[in-house]
CSV table of C-alpha atoms in Angstrom, one decimal:
chain,number,residue,atom,x,y,z
A,192,MET,CA,-19.6,58.2,36.0
A,193,SER,CA,-16.9,57.5,33.4
A,194,VAL,CA,-16.7,54.9,30.6
A,195,VAL,CA,-13.5,52.8,31.0
A,196,VAL,CA,-12.1,49.8,29.2
A,197,LEU,CA,-11.4,46.5,31.1
A,198,PHE,CA,-11.2,42.8,30.5
A,199,GLU,CA,-12.2,39.8,32.6
A,200,GLN,CA,-10.2,37.1,30.9
A,201,ALA,CA,-7.1,37.0,28.8
A,202,GLY,CA,-7.5,36.8,25.0
A,203,GLY,CA,-7.6,38.7,21.8
A,204,PRO,CA,-8.9,42.3,21.3
A,205,GLU,CA,-12.5,41.1,21.5
A,206,VAL,CA,-12.1,40.5,25.3
A,207,LEU,CA,-12.0,44.3,25.8
A,208,GLN,CA,-15.2,45.7,27.4
A,209,PHE,CA,-16.6,49.2,28.1
A,210,ARG,CA,-17.9,49.7,31.6
A,211,ASP,CA,-19.5,52.7,33.4
A,212,ILE,CA,-17.8,53.2,36.7
A,213,ALA,CA,-17.6,55.9,39.4
A,214,VAL,CA,-14.1,57.3,39.4
A,215,PRO,CA,-13.4,58.4,43.0
A,216,ALA,CA,-11.8,61.6,44.1
A,217,PRO,CA,-8.0,61.4,43.9
A,218,GLY,CA,-6.3,60.1,47.0
A,219,PRO,CA,-3.0,61.4,48.4
A,220,GLY,CA,-0.4,61.4,45.6
A,221,GLU,CA,-3.0,60.9,42.8
A,222,VAL,CA,-4.3,63.0,39.9
A,223,ARG,CA,-7.7,62.7,38.2
A,224,ILE,CA,-7.5,63.4,34.4
A,225,GLN,CA,-10.1,64.1,31.8
A,226,VAL,CA,-8.6,62.1,29.0
A,227,LYS,CA,-8.4,63.4,25.5
A,228,ALA,CA,-6.2,60.9,23.8
A,229,ILE,CA,-4.6,57.5,24.5
A,230,GLY,CA,-1.5,56.0,23.0
A,231,LEU,CA,-1.4,52.3,22.4
A,232,ASN,CA,1.6,50.1,23.2
A,233,ARG,CA,2.4,46.5,22.2
A,234,ALA,CA,3.0,45.9,25.9
A,235,GLU,CA,-0.7,46.4,26.4
A,236,SER,CA,-1.7,43.8,23.9
A,237,MET,CA,0.7,41.4,25.7
A,238,TRP,CA,-1.0,42.4,29.0
A,239,ARG,CA,-4.4,41.8,27.6
A,240,SER,CA,-3.2,38.3,26.6
A,241,ASP,CA,-1.7,37.7,30.1
A,242,ALA,CA,1.8,37.3,28.5
A,243,TYR,CA,3.5,40.3,30.0
A,244,VAL,CA,6.2,40.6,32.7
A,245,GLU,CA,3.7,40.2,35.6
A,246,PRO,CA,0.5,38.2,36.0
A,247,VAL,CA,-2.8,40.0,35.4
A,248,ARG,CA,-5.3,40.4,38.2
A,249,PHE,CA,-8.9,40.2,36.9
A,250,PRO,CA,-11.0,42.2,36.2
A,251,ALA,CA,-8.2,44.2,34.7
A,252,ARG,CA,-7.6,47.7,33.4
A,253,LEU,CA,-5.0,48.6,30.9
A,254,GLY,CA,-3.2,51.6,29.4
A,255,TYR,CA,0.0,53.4,30.2
A,256,GLU,CA,-0.1,56.6,28.2
A,257,SER,CA,-2.9,59.1,28.1
A,258,ALA,CA,-3.1,62.9,27.6
A,259,GLY,CA,-5.7,65.2,28.9
A,260,ILE,CA,-6.6,67.9,31.4
A,261,VAL,CA,-6.2,67.7,35.1
A,262,GLU,CA,-9.7,67.6,36.7
A,263,ALA,CA,-8.7,67.2,40.3
A,264,VAL,CA,-5.6,66.6,42.4
A,265,GLY,CA,-5.1,64.8,45.7
A,266,ALA,CA,-3.2,65.8,48.8
A,267,HIS,CA,0.6,66.4,48.5
A,268,VAL,CA,0.3,67.0,44.7
A,269,SER,CA,1.9,70.3,43.8
A,270,HIS,CA,3.6,69.9,40.4
A,271,VAL,CA,0.4,70.0,38.5
A,272,ARG,CA,-2.9,72.0,39.0
A,273,VAL,CA,-6.5,71.7,37.9
A,274,GLY,CA,-6.7,72.8,34.3
A,275,ASP,CA,-3.2,71.8,33.3
A,276,ARG,CA,-2.5,69.9,30.1
A,277,VAL,CA,-0.7,66.7,31.1
A,278,SER,CA,0.3,63.3,29.9
A,279,THR,CA,1.2,60.1,31.7
A,280,VAL,CA,4.5,58.4,31.8
A,281,PRO,CA,4.7,54.5,32.0
A,282,ALA,CA,5.7,54.4,35.7
A,283,PHE,CA,3.2,52.1,37.3
A,284,SER,CA,1.8,48.6,37.3
A,285,LEU,CA,-1.2,48.0,35.1
A,286,ASN,CA,-2.6,46.0,38.1
A,287,ASP,CA,-2.8,49.3,39.9
A,288,TYR,CA,-3.8,51.9,37.3
A,289,GLY,CA,-5.2,51.9,33.7
A,290,MET,CA,-5.4,54.9,31.4
A,291,TYR,CA,-8.0,53.6,29.0
A,292,GLY,CA,-11.0,55.7,30.0
A,293,GLU,CA,-12.8,59.0,29.8
A,294,LEU,CA,-11.9,59.9,33.3
A,295,VAL,CA,-9.0,58.2,35.0
A,296,LEU,CA,-6.9,58.2,38.2
A,297,ALA,CA,-3.1,58.3,37.8
A,298,PRO,CA,-0.3,58.3,40.3
A,299,ALA,CA,1.1,61.8,40.6
A,300,HIS,CA,4.7,60.6,39.9
A,301,ALA,CA,3.6,59.5,36.5
A,302,VAL,CA,1.9,62.8,35.5
A,303,VAL,CA,3.9,65.4,33.7
A,304,ALA,CA,3.1,68.6,31.8
A,305,ILE,CA,2.7,68.2,28.0
A,306,PRO,CA,5.8,69.8,26.3
A,307,GLU,CA,4.9,73.1,24.6
A,308,GLY,CA,3.6,72.9,21.1
A,309,LEU,CA,2.3,69.3,21.2
A,310,THR,CA,-1.3,68.2,20.6
A,311,PHE,CA,-2.9,65.7,23.0
A,312,GLU,CA,-2.5,63.0,20.4
A,313,GLU,CA,1.2,63.8,20.0
A,314,ALA,CA,1.7,63.8,23.7
A,315,THR,CA,0.7,60.1,23.8
A,316,ALA,CA,3.6,59.3,21.4
A,317,ILE,CA,6.6,60.6,23.3
A,318,TRP,CA,7.3,59.0,26.6
A,319,ASN,CA,7.5,55.2,25.9
A,320,PRO,CA,9.0,55.8,22.4
A,321,TYR,CA,11.7,58.1,23.7
A,322,ILE,CA,12.4,57.2,27.3
A,323,THR,CA,13.0,53.6,26.3
A,324,PRO,CA,16.0,54.4,24.0
A,325,PHE,CA,17.0,57.3,26.2
A,326,GLY,CA,17.5,54.9,29.1
A,327,ALA,CA,19.6,52.6,27.0
A,328,PHE,CA,21.8,55.1,25.0
A,329,ALA,CA,21.8,58.4,26.9
A,330,GLU,CA,21.7,57.1,30.5
A,331,ARG,CA,22.9,53.5,30.9
A,332,GLN,CA,25.6,53.3,28.3
A,333,ARG,CA,26.2,56.7,26.5
A,334,LEU,CA,26.3,56.2,22.8
A,335,GLN,CA,29.4,57.6,21.2
A,336,PRO,CA,29.4,59.4,17.8
A,337,GLY,CA,29.7,57.0,14.9
A,338,GLU,CA,28.7,53.9,16.8
A,339,VAL,CA,26.3,51.6,14.9
A,340,VAL,CA,23.0,50.6,16.3
A,341,LEU,CA,20.7,47.9,14.9
A,342,VAL,CA,17.1,48.8,15.6
A,343,SER,CA,14.7,45.8,15.3
A,344,ALA,CA,10.9,46.3,14.9
A,345,ALA,CA,12.1,49.7,13.5
A,346,SER,CA,8.6,50.9,12.3
A,347,SER,CA,7.1,50.7,15.8
A,348,SER,CA,6.8,53.9,17.8
A,349,VAL,CA,9.7,52.8,20.0
A,350,GLY,CA,11.8,51.8,16.9
A,351,LEU,CA,11.2,55.2,15.3
A,352,GLY,CA,12.0,56.8,18.6
A,353,ALA,CA,15.3,54.9,18.8
A,354,ILE,CA,16.2,55.9,15.3
A,355,GLU,CA,15.7,59.6,16.2
A,356,MET,CA,17.5,59.2,19.5
A,357,VAL,CA,20.5,57.5,17.9
A,358,ASN,CA,20.7,60.3,15.4
A,359,MET,CA,20.4,62.9,18.1
A,360,LEU,CA,23.4,61.4,19.9
A,361,GLY,CA,25.5,61.1,16.8
A,362,GLY,CA,25.2,57.4,16.2
A,363,VAL,CA,24.4,55.4,13.0
A,364,PRO,CA,20.9,53.8,13.1
A,365,ILE,CA,20.4,50.7,10.9
A,366,ALA,CA,16.6,49.9,10.8
A,367,LEU,CA,15.6,46.2,10.7
A,368,THR,CA,12.2,45.4,9.2
A,369,ARG,CA,10.8,42.2,7.8
A,370,THR,CA,10.2,43.3,4.2
A,371,SER,CA,11.3,46.2,2.0
A,372,GLY,CA,7.8,47.7,1.9
A,373,LYS,CA,8.7,50.2,4.7
A,374,ARG,CA,12.1,51.0,3.5
A,375,ASP,CA,11.3,54.5,2.1
A,376,ALA,CA,9.4,55.5,5.2
A,377,LEU,CA,12.2,54.3,7.5
A,378,LEU,CA,14.8,56.2,5.5
A,379,ALA,CA,12.6,59.3,5.7
A,380,ALA,CA,12.3,58.8,9.5
A,381,GLY,CA,16.1,59.0,9.8
A,382,ALA,CA,17.5,55.5,9.4
A,383,ARG,CA,20.9,55.6,7.8
A,384,HIS,CA,20.3,52.2,6.3
A,385,VAL,CA,17.5,49.7,6.1
A,386,ILE,CA,17.8,45.9,6.1
A,387,ALA,CA,14.8,43.8,5.2
A,388,THR,CA,15.5,40.7,7.2
A,389,ALA,CA,13.1,38.4,5.3
A,390,GLU,CA,14.7,39.4,2.0
A,391,GLN,CA,18.4,40.1,2.7
A,392,ASP,CA,21.2,38.3,4.6
A,393,LEU,CA,21.3,40.3,7.8
A,394,VAL,CA,24.9,39.4,8.8
A,395,ALA,CA,26.3,40.0,5.3
A,396,GLU,CA,24.6,43.4,5.0
A,397,VAL,CA,25.7,44.6,8.5
A,398,MET,CA,29.3,43.5,7.8
A,399,ARG,CA,29.2,45.2,4.4
A,400,LEU,CA,27.9,48.5,6.0
A,401,THR,CA,30.4,48.3,8.8
A,402,GLN,CA,33.5,47.2,6.8
A,403,GLY,CA,33.5,43.9,8.5
A,404,LYS,CA,33.4,45.1,12.1
A,405,GLY,CA,29.7,44.5,13.0
A,406,ALA,CA,27.3,46.6,15.0
A,407,ASP,CA,28.3,48.2,18.3
A,408,PHE,CA,24.7,47.9,19.7
A,409,ALA,CA,21.4,46.3,19.0
A,410,PHE,CA,18.1,47.5,20.3
A,411,GLU,CA,16.1,44.3,20.2
A,412,ALA,CA,12.4,44.0,20.6
A,413,VAL,CA,11.7,40.7,18.8
A,414,GLY,CA,13.8,37.7,19.9
A,415,GLY,CA,12.8,34.3,18.6
A,416,ALA,CA,14.5,32.2,16.0
A,417,GLN,CA,16.4,35.1,14.4
A,418,PHE,CA,18.2,36.1,17.6
A,419,PRO,CA,21.3,34.0,16.8
A,420,THR,CA,21.6,35.8,13.5
A,421,LEU,CA,21.4,39.2,15.3
A,422,LEU,CA,24.2,38.1,17.6
A,423,ALA,CA,26.3,37.1,14.6
A,424,ALA,CA,25.9,40.6,13.2
A,425,MET,CA,27.4,42.2,16.3
A,426,ALA,CA,31.0,43.5,16.7
A,427,HIS,CA,33.2,41.7,19.2
A,428,GLY,CA,31.9,42.6,22.7
A,429,GLY,CA,28.9,44.5,21.3
A,430,THR,CA,25.9,45.1,23.5
A,431,VAL,CA,22.3,43.9,22.8
A,432,PHE,CA,19.6,45.7,24.8
A,433,VAL,CA,16.7,43.3,24.9
A,434,TYR,CA,13.6,45.3,25.7
A,435,GLY,CA,10.8,43.3,24.0
A,436,ALA,CA,9.8,39.7,23.1
A,437,LEU,CA,7.4,40.1,20.1
A,438,ALA,CA,8.3,36.7,18.6
A,439,GLU,CA,6.5,33.6,19.7
A,440,GLY,CA,8.4,30.5,20.7
A,441,VAL,CA,11.9,29.9,22.2
A,442,THR,CA,14.8,32.3,21.7
A,443,PRO,CA,17.9,30.2,21.1
A,444,LEU,CA,21.3,31.2,22.6
A,445,PRO,CA,24.1,29.7,20.5
A,446,LEU,CA,26.7,29.3,23.3
A,447,LEU,CA,29.6,28.3,21.0
A,448,ASP,CA,29.2,31.6,19.1
A,449,VAL,CA,28.7,33.6,22.3
A,450,ILE,CA,31.8,32.4,24.0
A,451,PRO,CA,34.4,33.7,21.4
A,452,ARG,CA,32.4,36.8,20.4
A,453,GLU,CA,31.8,38.0,24.0
A,454,PRO,CA,28.6,39.9,23.5
A,455,VAL,CA,26.8,41.7,26.3
A,456,ILE,CA,23.1,40.7,26.4
A,457,ARG,CA,21.3,43.0,28.7
A,458,GLY,CA,17.6,42.8,29.6
A,459,TYR,CA,16.2,46.3,29.7
A,460,ASN,CA,13.0,48.1,30.5
A,461,LEU,CA,12.2,51.8,31.0
A,462,PHE,CA,10.7,51.4,34.5
A,463,GLY,CA,14.1,51.8,36.2
A,464,THR,CA,14.2,55.3,34.7
A,465,THR,CA,10.5,56.3,35.0
A,466,THR,CA,10.0,55.2,38.6
A,467,ASP,CA,13.0,57.1,39.9
A,468,PRO,CA,12.1,60.8,40.3
A,469,VAL,CA,15.6,62.1,39.5
A,470,ARG,CA,16.1,59.9,36.5
A,471,GLN,CA,12.6,60.5,35.2
A,472,ALA,CA,13.0,64.3,35.4
A,473,ALA,CA,16.3,64.0,33.5
A,474,ALA,CA,14.6,61.9,30.8
A,475,VAL,CA,11.7,64.4,30.5
A,476,ARG,CA,14.1,67.3,30.3
A,477,PHE,CA,16.3,65.6,27.6
A,478,ILE,CA,13.3,64.6,25.5
A,479,SER,CA,11.6,68.0,25.9
A,480,GLU,CA,14.8,69.6,24.6
A,481,GLY,CA,14.8,67.2,21.7
A,482,LEU,CA,11.2,68.0,20.8
A,483,ALA,CA,11.9,71.7,21.0
A,484,SER,CA,14.9,71.4,18.7
A,485,GLY,CA,13.0,69.3,16.2
A,486,ALA,CA,15.5,66.3,16.6
A,487,LEU,CA,12.5,64.3,18.0
A,488,LYS,CA,9.3,64.3,16.1
A,489,PRO,CA,6.4,62.1,17.4
A,490,ARG,CA,4.7,60.2,14.6
A,491,ILE,CA,1.1,59.2,14.6
A,492,ALA,CA,0.3,56.2,12.4
A,493,LYS,CA,-3.4,56.2,12.7
A,494,SER,CA,-6.1,57.5,15.0
A,495,PHE,CA,-9.2,55.7,16.2
A,496,ALA,CA,-12.3,56.8,18.1
A,497,PHE,CA,-12.6,55.6,21.7
A,498,ALA,CA,-15.6,53.5,20.7
A,499,ASP,CA,-13.4,51.6,18.3
A,500,ILE,CA,-10.8,50.5,20.9
A,501,VAL,CA,-11.2,46.8,19.9
A,502,GLU,CA,-10.5,47.6,16.2
A,503,ALA,CA,-7.6,49.8,17.3
A,504,HIS,CA,-6.0,46.8,19.1
A,505,ARG,CA,-6.6,44.6,16.0
A,506,TYR,CA,-4.8,47.2,13.9
A,507,LEU,CA,-2.0,47.4,16.4
A,508,GLU,CA,-1.4,43.7,16.2
A,509,LYS,CA,-1.2,43.6,12.4
A,510,ASN,CA,2.2,45.3,12.7
A,511,GLU,CA,1.7,47.2,9.5
A,512,HIS,CA,1.8,50.7,11.0
A,513,ILE,CA,4.6,53.1,11.2
A,514,GLY,CA,4.5,55.2,14.4
A,515,ARG,CA,2.0,55.4,17.3
A,516,VAL,CA,-1.6,54.1,17.2
A,517,VAL,CA,-3.7,56.7,19.0
A,518,VAL,CA,-7.2,56.6,20.3
A,519,THR,CA,-9.1,59.9,20.7
A,520,VAL,CA,-11.6,60.3,23.6
C-alpha cells in the first residue's frame, strides 16, 4: 500500500486528500518509484482548480515532478534499473499519472537519471524550470548574445530558470516582478536589471535600458490587464513566448498597436520538447551540462513534509517565494 494525494472535486488546497492505495506492478513501459521528494508547480494548482489546459477526470491525481529510487521496472524498460536515483520530467497528462505519493507509477519516457551531485530535493527543481526556457531560447528560436529578454513572474522557479538560461546563452535578462521587495534576490539570481511593475513605468524603464529599442523577447507567464503594456515594451517584431496564464480575467490584445509594431505572440509549452525522445534527450543533456558547469543552480524556496501538502499548496499560491517549493516524502 502507498499513501497518495488525490482530489474528488475542483477547488482550493483544502480539496486535496490522502488515500491509501495499492500501487500495481509497473506495466510495459512503466517504472515504479519510491518517492523521496516532490517539486510543486503552479500548473498543479491550476489543475486542482480545473483551470488548466485539459479538463480534469475525477477522482484525480496530480504532480509532474518527483525524485526517488527505482523500485521496479516494467517490460521494455532498459534505460533505468532497480536502485537507480531518478526524477520525472513533465511529459504526460495528469489524467494518466500523478507523482504526489509515497510510491508511484511513472511512464518510462518521463523517467531520467538524476544528474550527478544533486540531492533528491534539487532534482525536483530542474526539469520544468529549465526545459521550459530551453525549449524557447535554445531550441525553438536560438537566443543571440546581447538580446534582451523580459522575464515575467521572475521569482518563480521557471522565472529563475529563465534568468539563468538567458545568461547561459549570452542574453540580457530583465526580471519583472510586482514590487521591489524581491529586487535584491533577483539581482543575486542573475537578473541584469529588475523592474517592479506595480511601482515603475514598465515601458519607460525598458526603453531606458535598451536605448529606446525595446526588448527582443518576453517570456510571459501572467497575461491579464498588463499584457498590452508588455507588448508596448517590445522592439519592433519582437517575440513574446506566452507559457502561462497566472492573471485572472481577460487578456486584452490592442490590435491598433499590434499592427504597426508587428510582434510575434507565440503560445508555448514544454510538452513538445519533453514528449519527443530526441528533443527531450537534447534538453536533458544541455541542462545537465549547465548544472555541471555551475551556470544553472536549482533553487529551493521552502520545503514541506508530505503530511503538510495542503499547506504547501497554500504557500505556493501566495506567490511570495523565490524558487521551487518542495515536499519531502
